[in-house]
PDB file of C-alpha atoms in Angstrom:
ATOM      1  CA  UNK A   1     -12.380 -32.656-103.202  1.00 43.00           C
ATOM      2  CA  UNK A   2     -10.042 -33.738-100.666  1.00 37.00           C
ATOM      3  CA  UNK A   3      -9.645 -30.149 -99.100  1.00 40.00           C
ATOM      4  CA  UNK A   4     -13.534 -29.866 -98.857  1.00 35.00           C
ATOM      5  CA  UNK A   5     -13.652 -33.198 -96.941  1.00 33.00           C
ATOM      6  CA  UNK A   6     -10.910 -32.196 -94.849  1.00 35.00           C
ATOM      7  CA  UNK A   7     -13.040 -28.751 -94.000  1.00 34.00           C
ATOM      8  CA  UNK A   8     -16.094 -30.856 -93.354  1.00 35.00           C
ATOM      9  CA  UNK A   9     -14.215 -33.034 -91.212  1.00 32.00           C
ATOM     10  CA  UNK A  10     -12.394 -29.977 -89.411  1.00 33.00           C
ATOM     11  CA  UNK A  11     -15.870 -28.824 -88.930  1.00 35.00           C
ATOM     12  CA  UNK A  12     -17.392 -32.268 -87.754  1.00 33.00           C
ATOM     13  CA  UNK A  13     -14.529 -31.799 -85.173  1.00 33.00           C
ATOM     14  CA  UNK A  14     -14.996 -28.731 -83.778  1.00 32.00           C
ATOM     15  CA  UNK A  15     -18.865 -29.441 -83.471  1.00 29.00           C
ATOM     16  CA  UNK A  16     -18.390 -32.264 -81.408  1.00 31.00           C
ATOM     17  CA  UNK A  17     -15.756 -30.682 -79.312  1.00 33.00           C
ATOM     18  CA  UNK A  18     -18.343 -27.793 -78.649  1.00 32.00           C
ATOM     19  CA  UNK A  19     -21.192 -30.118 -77.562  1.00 32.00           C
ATOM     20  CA  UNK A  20     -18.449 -32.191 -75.689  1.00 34.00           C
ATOM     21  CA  UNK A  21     -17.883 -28.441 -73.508  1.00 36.00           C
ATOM     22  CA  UNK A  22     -21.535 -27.626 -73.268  1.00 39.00           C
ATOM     23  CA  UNK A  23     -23.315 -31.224 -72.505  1.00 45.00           C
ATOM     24  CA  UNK A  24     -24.393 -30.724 -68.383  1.00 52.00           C
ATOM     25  CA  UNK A  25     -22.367 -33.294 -66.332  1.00 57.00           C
ATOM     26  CA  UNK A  26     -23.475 -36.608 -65.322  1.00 66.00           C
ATOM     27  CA  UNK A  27     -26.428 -36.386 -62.136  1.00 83.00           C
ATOM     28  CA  UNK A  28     -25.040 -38.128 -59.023  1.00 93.00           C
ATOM     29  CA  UNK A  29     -27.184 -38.358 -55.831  1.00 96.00           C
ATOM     30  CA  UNK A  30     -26.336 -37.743 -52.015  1.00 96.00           C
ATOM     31  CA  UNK A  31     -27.382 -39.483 -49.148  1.00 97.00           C
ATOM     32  CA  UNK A  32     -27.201 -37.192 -46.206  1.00 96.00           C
ATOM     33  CA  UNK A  33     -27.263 -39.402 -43.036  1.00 97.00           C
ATOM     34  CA  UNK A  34     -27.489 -37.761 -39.454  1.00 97.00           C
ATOM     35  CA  UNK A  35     -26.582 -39.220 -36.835  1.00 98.00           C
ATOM     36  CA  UNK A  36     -26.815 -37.785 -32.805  1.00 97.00           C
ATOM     37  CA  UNK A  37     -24.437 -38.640 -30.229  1.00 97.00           C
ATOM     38  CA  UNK A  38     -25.589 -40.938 -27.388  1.00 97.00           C
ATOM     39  CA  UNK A  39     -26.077 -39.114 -24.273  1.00 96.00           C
ATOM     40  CA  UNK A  40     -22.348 -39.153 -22.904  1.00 95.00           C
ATOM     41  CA  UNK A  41     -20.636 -39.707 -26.346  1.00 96.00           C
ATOM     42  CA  UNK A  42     -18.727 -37.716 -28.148  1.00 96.00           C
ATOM     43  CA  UNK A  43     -17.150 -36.960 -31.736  1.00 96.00           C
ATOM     44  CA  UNK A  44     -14.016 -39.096 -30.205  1.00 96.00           C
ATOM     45  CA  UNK A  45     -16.518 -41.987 -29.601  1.00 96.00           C
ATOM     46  CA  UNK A  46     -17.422 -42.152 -32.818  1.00 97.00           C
ATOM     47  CA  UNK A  47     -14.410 -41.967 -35.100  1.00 96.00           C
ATOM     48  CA  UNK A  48     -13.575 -45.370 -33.932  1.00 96.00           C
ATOM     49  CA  UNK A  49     -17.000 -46.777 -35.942  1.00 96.00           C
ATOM     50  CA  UNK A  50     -17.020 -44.482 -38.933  1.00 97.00           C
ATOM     51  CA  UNK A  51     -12.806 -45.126 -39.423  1.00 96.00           C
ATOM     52  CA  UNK A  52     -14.655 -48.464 -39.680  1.00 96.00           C
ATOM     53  CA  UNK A  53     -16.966 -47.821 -42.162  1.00 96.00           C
ATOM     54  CA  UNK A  54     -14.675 -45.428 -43.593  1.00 96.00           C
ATOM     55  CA  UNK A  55     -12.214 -49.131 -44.665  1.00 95.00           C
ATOM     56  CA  UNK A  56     -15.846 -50.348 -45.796  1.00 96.00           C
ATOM     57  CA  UNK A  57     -16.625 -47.516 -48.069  1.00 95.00           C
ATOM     58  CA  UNK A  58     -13.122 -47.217 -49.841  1.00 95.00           C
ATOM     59  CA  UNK A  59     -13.354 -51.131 -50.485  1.00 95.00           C
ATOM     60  CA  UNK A  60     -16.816 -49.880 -52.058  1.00 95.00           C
ATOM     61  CA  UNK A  61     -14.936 -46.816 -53.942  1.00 95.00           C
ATOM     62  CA  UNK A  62     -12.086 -49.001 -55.094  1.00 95.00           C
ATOM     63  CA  UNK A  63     -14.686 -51.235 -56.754  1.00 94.00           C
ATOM     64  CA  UNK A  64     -16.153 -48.674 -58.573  1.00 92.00           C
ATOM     65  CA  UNK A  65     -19.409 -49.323 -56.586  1.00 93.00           C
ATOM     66  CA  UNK A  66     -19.628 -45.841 -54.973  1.00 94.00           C
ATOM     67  CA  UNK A  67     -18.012 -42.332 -55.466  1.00 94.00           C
ATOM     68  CA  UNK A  68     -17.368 -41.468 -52.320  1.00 93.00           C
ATOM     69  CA  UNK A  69     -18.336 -41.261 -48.618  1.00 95.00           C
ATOM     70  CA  UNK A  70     -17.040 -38.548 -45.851  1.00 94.00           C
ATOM     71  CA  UNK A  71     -17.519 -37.942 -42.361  1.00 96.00           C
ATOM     72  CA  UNK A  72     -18.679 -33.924 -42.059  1.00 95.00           C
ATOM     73  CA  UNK A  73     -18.665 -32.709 -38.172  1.00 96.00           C
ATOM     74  CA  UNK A  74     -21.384 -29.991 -37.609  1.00 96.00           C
ATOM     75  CA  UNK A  75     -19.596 -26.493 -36.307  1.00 94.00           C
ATOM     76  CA  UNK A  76     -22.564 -23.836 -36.963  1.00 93.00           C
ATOM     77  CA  UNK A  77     -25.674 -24.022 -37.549  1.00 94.00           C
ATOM     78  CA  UNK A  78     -28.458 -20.886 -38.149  1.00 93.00           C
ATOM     79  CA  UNK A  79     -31.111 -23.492 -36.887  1.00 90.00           C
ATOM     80  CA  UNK A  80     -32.707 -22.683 -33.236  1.00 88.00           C
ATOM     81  CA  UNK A  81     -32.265 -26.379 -32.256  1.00 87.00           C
ATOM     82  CA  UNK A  82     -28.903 -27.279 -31.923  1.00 81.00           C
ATOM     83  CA  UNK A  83     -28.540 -30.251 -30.412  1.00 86.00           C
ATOM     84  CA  UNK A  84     -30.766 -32.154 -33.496  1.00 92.00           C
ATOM     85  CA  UNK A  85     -27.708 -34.067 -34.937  1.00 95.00           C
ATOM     86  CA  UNK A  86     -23.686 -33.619 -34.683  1.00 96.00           C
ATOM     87  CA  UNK A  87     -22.827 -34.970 -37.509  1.00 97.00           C
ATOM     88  CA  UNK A  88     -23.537 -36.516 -41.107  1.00 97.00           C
ATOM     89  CA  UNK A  89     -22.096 -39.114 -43.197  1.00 97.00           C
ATOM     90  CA  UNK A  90     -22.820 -38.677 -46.551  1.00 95.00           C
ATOM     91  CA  UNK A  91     -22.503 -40.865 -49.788  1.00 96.00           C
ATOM     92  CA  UNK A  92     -22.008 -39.955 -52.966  1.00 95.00           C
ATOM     93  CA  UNK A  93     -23.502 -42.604 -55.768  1.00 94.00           C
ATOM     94  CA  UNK A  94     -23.522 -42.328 -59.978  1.00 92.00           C
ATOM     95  CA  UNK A  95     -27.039 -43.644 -59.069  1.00 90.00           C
ATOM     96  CA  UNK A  96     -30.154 -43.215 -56.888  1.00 89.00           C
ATOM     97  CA  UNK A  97     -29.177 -46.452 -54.460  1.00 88.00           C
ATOM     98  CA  UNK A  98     -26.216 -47.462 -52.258  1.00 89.00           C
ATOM     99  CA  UNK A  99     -24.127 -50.107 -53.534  1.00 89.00           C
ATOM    100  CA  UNK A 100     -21.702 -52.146 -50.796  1.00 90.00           C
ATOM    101  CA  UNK A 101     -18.428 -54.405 -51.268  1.00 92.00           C
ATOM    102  CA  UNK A 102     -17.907 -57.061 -52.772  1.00 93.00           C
ATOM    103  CA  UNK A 103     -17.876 -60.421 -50.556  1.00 94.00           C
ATOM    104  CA  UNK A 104     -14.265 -60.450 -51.272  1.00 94.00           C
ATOM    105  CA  UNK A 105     -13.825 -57.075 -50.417  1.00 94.00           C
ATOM    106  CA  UNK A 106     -15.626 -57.878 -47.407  1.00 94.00           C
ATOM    107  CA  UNK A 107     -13.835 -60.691 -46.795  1.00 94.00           C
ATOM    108  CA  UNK A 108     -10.564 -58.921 -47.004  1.00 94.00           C
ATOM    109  CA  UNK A 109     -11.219 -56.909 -44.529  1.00 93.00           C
ATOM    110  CA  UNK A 110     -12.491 -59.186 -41.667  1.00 93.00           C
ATOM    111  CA  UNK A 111     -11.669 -62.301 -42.974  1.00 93.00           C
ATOM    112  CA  UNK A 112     -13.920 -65.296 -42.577  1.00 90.00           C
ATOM    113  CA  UNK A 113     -16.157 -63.450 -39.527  1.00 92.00           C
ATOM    114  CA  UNK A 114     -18.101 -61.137 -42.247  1.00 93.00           C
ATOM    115  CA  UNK A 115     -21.267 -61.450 -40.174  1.00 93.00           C
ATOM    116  CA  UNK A 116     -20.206 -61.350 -36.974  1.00 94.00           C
ATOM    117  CA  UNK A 117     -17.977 -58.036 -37.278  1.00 95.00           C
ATOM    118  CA  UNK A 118     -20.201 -56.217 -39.343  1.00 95.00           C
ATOM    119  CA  UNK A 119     -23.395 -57.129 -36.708  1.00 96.00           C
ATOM    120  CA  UNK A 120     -20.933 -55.757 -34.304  1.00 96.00           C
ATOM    121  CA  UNK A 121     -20.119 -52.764 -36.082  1.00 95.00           C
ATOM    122  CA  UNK A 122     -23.603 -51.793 -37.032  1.00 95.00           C
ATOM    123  CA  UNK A 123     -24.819 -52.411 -33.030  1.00 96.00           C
ATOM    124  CA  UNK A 124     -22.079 -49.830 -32.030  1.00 96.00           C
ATOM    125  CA  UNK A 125     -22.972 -47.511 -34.681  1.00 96.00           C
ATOM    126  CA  UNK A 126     -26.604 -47.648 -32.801  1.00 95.00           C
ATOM    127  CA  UNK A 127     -25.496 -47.054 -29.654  1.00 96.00           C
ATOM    128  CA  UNK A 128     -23.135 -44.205 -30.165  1.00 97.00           C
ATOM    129  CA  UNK A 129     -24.644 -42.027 -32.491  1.00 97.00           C
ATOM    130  CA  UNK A 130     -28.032 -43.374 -33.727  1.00 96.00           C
ATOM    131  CA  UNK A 131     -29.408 -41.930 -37.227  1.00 96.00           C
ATOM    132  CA  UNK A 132     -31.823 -39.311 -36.650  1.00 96.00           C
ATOM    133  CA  UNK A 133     -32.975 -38.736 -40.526  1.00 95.00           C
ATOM    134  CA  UNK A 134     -31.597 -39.208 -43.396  1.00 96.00           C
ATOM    135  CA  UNK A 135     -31.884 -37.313 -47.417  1.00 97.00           C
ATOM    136  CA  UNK A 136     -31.212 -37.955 -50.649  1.00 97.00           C
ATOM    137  CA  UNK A 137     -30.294 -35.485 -52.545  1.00 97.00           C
ATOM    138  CA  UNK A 138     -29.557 -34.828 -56.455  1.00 97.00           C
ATOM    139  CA  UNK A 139     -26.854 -33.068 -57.405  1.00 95.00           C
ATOM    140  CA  UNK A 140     -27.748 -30.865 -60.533  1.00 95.00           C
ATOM    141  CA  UNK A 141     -24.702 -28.946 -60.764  1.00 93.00           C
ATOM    142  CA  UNK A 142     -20.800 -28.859 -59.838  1.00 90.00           C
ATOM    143  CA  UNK A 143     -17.659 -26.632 -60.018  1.00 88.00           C
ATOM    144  CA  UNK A 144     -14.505 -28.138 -58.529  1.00 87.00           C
ATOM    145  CA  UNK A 145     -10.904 -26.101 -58.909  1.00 86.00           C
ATOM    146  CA  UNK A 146      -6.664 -27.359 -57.584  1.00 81.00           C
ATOM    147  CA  UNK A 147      -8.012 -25.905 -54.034  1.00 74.00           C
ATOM    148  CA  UNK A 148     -10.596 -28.683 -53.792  1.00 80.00           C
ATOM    149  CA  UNK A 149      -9.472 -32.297 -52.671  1.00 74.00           C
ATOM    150  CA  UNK A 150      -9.056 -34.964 -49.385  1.00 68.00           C
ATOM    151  CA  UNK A 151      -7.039 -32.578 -46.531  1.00 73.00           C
ATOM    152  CA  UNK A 152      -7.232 -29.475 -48.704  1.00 79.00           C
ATOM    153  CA  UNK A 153     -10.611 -27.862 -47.849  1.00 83.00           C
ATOM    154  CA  UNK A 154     -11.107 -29.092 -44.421  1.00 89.00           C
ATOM    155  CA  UNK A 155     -14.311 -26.821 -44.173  1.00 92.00           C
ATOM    156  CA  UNK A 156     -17.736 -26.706 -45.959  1.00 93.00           C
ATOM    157  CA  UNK A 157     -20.314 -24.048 -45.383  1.00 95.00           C
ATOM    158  CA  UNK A 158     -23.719 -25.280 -46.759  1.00 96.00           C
ATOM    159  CA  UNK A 159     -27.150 -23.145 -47.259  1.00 96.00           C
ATOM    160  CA  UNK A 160     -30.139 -25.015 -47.294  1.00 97.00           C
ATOM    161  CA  UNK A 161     -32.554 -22.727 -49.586  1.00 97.00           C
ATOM    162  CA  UNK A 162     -36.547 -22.658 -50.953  1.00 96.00           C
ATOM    163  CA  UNK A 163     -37.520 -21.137 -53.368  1.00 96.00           C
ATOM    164  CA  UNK A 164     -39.788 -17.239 -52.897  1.00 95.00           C
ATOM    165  CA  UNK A 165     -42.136 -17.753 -55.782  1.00 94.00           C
ATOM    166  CA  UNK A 166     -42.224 -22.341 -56.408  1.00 91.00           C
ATOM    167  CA  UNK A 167     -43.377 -21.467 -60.152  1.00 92.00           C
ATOM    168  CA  UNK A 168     -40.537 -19.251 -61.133  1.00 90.00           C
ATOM    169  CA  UNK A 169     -37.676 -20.477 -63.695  1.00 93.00           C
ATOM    170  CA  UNK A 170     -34.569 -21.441 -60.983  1.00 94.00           C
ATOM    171  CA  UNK A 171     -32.366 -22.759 -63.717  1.00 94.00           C
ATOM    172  CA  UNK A 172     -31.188 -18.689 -64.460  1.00 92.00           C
ATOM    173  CA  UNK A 173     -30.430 -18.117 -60.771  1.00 93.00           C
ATOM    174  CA  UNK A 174     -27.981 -21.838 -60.400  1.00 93.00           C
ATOM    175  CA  UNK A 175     -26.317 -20.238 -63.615  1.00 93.00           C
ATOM    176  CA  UNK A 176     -25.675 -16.686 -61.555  1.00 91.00           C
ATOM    177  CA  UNK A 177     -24.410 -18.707 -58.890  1.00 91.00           C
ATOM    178  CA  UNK A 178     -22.186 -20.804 -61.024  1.00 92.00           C
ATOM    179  CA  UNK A 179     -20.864 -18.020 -63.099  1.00 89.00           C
ATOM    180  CA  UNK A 180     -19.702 -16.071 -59.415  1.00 87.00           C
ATOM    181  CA  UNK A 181     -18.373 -19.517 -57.662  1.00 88.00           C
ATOM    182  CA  UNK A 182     -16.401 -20.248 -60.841  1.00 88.00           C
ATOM    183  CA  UNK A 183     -14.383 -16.637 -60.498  1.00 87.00           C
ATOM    184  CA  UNK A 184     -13.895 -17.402 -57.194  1.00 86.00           C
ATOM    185  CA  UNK A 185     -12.457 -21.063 -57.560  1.00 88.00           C
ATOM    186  CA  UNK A 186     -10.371 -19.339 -59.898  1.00 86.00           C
ATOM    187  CA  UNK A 187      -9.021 -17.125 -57.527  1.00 85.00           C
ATOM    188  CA  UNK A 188      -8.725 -19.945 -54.805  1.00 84.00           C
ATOM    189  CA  UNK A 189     -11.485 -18.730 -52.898  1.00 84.00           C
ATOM    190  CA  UNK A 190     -13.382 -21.316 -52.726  1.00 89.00           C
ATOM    191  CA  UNK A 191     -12.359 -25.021 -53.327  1.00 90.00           C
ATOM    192  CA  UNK A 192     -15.301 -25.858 -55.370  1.00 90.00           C
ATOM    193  CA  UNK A 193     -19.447 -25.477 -55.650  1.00 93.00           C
ATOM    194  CA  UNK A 194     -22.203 -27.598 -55.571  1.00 93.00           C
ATOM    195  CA  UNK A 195     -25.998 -27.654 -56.008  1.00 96.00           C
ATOM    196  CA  UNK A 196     -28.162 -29.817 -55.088  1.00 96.00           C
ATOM    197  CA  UNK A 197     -32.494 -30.566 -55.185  1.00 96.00           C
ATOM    198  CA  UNK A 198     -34.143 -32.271 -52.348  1.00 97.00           C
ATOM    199  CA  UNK A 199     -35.626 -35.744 -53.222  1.00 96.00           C
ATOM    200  CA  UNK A 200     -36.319 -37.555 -50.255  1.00 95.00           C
ATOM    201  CA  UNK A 201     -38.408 -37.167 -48.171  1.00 94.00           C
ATOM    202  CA  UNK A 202     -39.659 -33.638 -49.388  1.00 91.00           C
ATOM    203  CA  UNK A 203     -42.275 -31.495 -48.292  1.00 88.00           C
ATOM    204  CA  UNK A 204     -43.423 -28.350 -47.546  1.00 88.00           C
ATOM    205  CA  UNK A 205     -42.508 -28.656 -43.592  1.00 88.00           C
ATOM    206  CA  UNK A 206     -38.786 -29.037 -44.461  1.00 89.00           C
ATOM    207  CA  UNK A 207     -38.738 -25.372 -45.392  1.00 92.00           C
ATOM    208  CA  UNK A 208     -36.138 -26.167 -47.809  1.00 96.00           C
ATOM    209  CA  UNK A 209     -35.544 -27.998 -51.558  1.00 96.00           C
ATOM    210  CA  UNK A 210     -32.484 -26.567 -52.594  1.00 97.00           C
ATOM    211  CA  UNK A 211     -28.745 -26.859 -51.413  1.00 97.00           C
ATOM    212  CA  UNK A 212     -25.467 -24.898 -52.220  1.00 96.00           C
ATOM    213  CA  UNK A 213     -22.058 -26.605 -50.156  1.00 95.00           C
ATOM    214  CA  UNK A 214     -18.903 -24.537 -50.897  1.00 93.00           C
ATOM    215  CA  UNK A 215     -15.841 -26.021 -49.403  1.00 92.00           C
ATOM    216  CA  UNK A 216     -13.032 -23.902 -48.565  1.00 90.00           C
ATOM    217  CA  UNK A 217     -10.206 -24.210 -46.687  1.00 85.00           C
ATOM    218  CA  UNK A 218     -11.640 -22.497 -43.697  1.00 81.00           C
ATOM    219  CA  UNK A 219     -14.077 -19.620 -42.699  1.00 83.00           C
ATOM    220  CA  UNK A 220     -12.053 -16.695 -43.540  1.00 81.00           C
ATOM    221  CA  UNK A 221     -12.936 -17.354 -46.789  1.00 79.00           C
ATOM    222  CA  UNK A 222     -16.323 -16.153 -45.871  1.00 81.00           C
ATOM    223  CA  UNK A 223     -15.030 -12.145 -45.414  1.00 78.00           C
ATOM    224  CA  UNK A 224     -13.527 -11.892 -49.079  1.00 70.00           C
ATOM    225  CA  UNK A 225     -16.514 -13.388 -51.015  1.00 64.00           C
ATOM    226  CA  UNK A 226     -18.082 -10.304 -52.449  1.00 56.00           C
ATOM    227  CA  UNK A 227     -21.086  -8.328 -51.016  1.00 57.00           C
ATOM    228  CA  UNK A 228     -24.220 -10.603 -51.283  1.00 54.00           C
ATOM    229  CA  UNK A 229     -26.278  -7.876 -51.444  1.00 53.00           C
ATOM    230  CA  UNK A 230     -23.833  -5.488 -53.772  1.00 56.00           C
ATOM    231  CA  UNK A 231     -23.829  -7.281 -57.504  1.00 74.00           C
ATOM    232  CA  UNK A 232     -26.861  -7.495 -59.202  1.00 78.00           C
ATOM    233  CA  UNK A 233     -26.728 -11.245 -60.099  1.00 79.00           C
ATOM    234  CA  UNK A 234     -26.933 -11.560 -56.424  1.00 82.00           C
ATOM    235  CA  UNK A 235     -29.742  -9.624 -56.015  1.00 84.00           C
ATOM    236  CA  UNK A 236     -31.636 -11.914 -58.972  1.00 86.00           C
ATOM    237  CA  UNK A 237     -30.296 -14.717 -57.151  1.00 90.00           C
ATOM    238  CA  UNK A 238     -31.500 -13.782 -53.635  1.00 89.00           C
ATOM    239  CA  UNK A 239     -35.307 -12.998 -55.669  1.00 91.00           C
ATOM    240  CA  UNK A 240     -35.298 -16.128 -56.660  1.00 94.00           C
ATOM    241  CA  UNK A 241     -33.937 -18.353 -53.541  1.00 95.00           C
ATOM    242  CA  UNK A 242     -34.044 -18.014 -49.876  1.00 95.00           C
ATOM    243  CA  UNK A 243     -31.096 -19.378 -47.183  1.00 95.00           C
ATOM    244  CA  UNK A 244     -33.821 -21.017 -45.017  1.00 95.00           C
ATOM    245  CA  UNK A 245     -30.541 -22.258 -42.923  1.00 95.00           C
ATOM    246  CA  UNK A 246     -26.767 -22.229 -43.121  1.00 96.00           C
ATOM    247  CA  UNK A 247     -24.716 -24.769 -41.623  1.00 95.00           C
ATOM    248  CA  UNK A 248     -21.006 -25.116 -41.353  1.00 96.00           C
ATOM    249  CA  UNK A 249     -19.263 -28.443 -41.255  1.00 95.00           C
ATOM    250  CA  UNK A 250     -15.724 -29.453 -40.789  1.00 93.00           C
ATOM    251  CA  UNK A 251     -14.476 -32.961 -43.249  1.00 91.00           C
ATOM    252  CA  UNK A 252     -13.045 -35.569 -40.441  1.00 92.00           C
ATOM    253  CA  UNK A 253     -13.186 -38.477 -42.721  1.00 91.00           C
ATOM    254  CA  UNK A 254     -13.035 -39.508 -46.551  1.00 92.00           C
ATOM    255  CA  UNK A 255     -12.683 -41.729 -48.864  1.00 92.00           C
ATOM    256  CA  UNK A 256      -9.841 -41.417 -51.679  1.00 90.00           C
ATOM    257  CA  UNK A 257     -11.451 -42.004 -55.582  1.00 82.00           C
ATOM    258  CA  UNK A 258      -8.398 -44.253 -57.544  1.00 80.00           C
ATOM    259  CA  UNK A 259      -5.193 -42.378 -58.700  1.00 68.00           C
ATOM    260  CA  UNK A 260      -6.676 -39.453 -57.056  1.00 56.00           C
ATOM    261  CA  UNK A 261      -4.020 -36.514 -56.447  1.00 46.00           C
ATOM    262  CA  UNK A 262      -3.041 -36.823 -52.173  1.00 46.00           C
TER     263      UNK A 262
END
C-alpha cells in the first residue's frame, strides 16, 4: 500500500510539474507612446524630462504598480514618412491600465511640491516632444535568454505585421517563430522575442495587428539570423504574416524590476 501511494504521488508530481512547463505565461499589455520633437528640439532636450519620469516610473516599479517603462530612440524605419515621431516611451503593465506612485512615493521624490513639479514636468513634456499617438498592445507571447537585460541589448528591431488571409489559424505561425527565436537566444543571437496583438485603437487603416521586437545587442545580429526565405517554417510563417513595416530602435532609458541582475 504504501509503495502504490508513493507511485501515485510520484505521478501526481510529475503531472503538475508538466502542466507547470506547458501553462502559456501570464498576458501583460504595452502602451506604446510617441512622442515628436518640437521644432528645434532634440533627443538631448528630452532626456532631461523622461530621466524625470524615468525616477517616476521606478518609484511605480518598486511598488509593484508597473513592470516596467523604457525610453526607445527611433534609428530606422521602412515607413515613407520619417519625421512622424522620434521616439516612444513604452510601459509595460500585468494589466490593461497604467498604475502611478504612491503619494509617498511621490512625495519622496519632490517633497511637499507634488503638484507643482509634476504640472511642471508634464508642461515641458508638451512642449518638447508632444505625443503624437499612442497603442496598447497585448503581449501574447515571450522568450527572454542571459543576453537580454538593462545595458545588455541596447538595440531592438521591431516588425509591425498583418495578417495575408484575417481568417487563417496564426497561433501555428507565433509557434514557428518561437521555436527559431528560442535557438537563436540560445546561441546569443538574439537577447530575447516578443509578440504582440494590436488593441487600441485598431483598424484596418493601420495596416498592421501584429508585432515581433527582438532585442539584440546591435544590428549585426541581423546578418547571422538565418535566410528568411531558406527554412520552410519561414516560408509558413511569411504565408501567414506580412512585415507591413520594420523599425529599429535604440534603449536610452529603463527602469530596473527589484533584485534584478545589473
Amino acid at each position: 500500500m504504501k509503495r502504490l501511494i508513493l507511485l501515485c504521488l510520484l505521478a501526481l508530481s510529475t503531472i503538475l510539474t508538466t502542466v507547470a512547463q506547458t501553462s502559456p505565461a501570464p498576458k501583460t499589455y504595452t502602451y506604446l507612446i510617441f512622442h515628436k520633437l518640437a521644432p528645434g528640439m532634440t533627443i538631448q532636450d528630452a532626456l532631461p524630462v523622461e530621466r524625470e519620469w524615468k525616477a517616476i516610473n521606478q518609484a511605480t516599479v518598486d511598488e509593484g504598480n508597473l513592470i516596467g517603462w523604457h525610453m526607445m530612440v527611433k534609428q530606422m524605419s521602412s515607413n515613407p514618412n520619417q519625421s512622424e515621431y522620434d521616439y516612444v516611451t513604452c510601459i509595460v503593465s500585468n494589466e490593461m491600465a497604467i498604475k502611478g506612485a504612491s503619494a509617498a512615493a511621490m512625495t519622496k521624490i519632490y517633497g511637499d511640491s507634488v503638484q507643482t513639479r509634476m504640472a511642471s514636468l508634464q508642461k515641458r513634456d508638451r512642449q518638447t516632444a508632444p505625443v503624437v499617438k499612442m497603442e496598447i498592445w497585448k503581449n501574447l507571447d515571450t522568450q527572454f535568454g542571459p543576453a537580454f537585460g538593462p545595458g545588455k541589448t541596447g538595440t531592438v528591431v521591431v516588425d509591425f505585421m498583418r495578417l495575408r488571409d484575417p481568417s487563417i489559424d496564426w497561433t501555428k505561425a507565433m509557434a514557428l517563430m518561437k521555436q527559431a527565436a528560442s535557438a537563436q537566444v540560445g546561441q546569443n543571437q538574439l537577447g530575447g522575442w516578443g509578440f504582440s496583438a494590436l488593441l487600441l485603437p485598431n483598424g484596418s487603416e493601420k495596416g498592421y495587428g501584429f508585432a515581433v521586437a527582438r532585442p539584440m545587442t546591435n544590428t549585426k545580429v541581423m546578418s547571422t539570423l538565418a535566410d528568411p526565405k531558406g527554412t520552410d517554417a519561414q516560408k509558413q510563417i511569411n504565408k501567414t504574416f506580412e512585415v507591413v513595416r520594420q523599425e529599429v530602435f535604440r534603449f536610452e532609458q529603463y527602469t530596473i524590476r527589484p533584485n534584478a541582475a545589473k
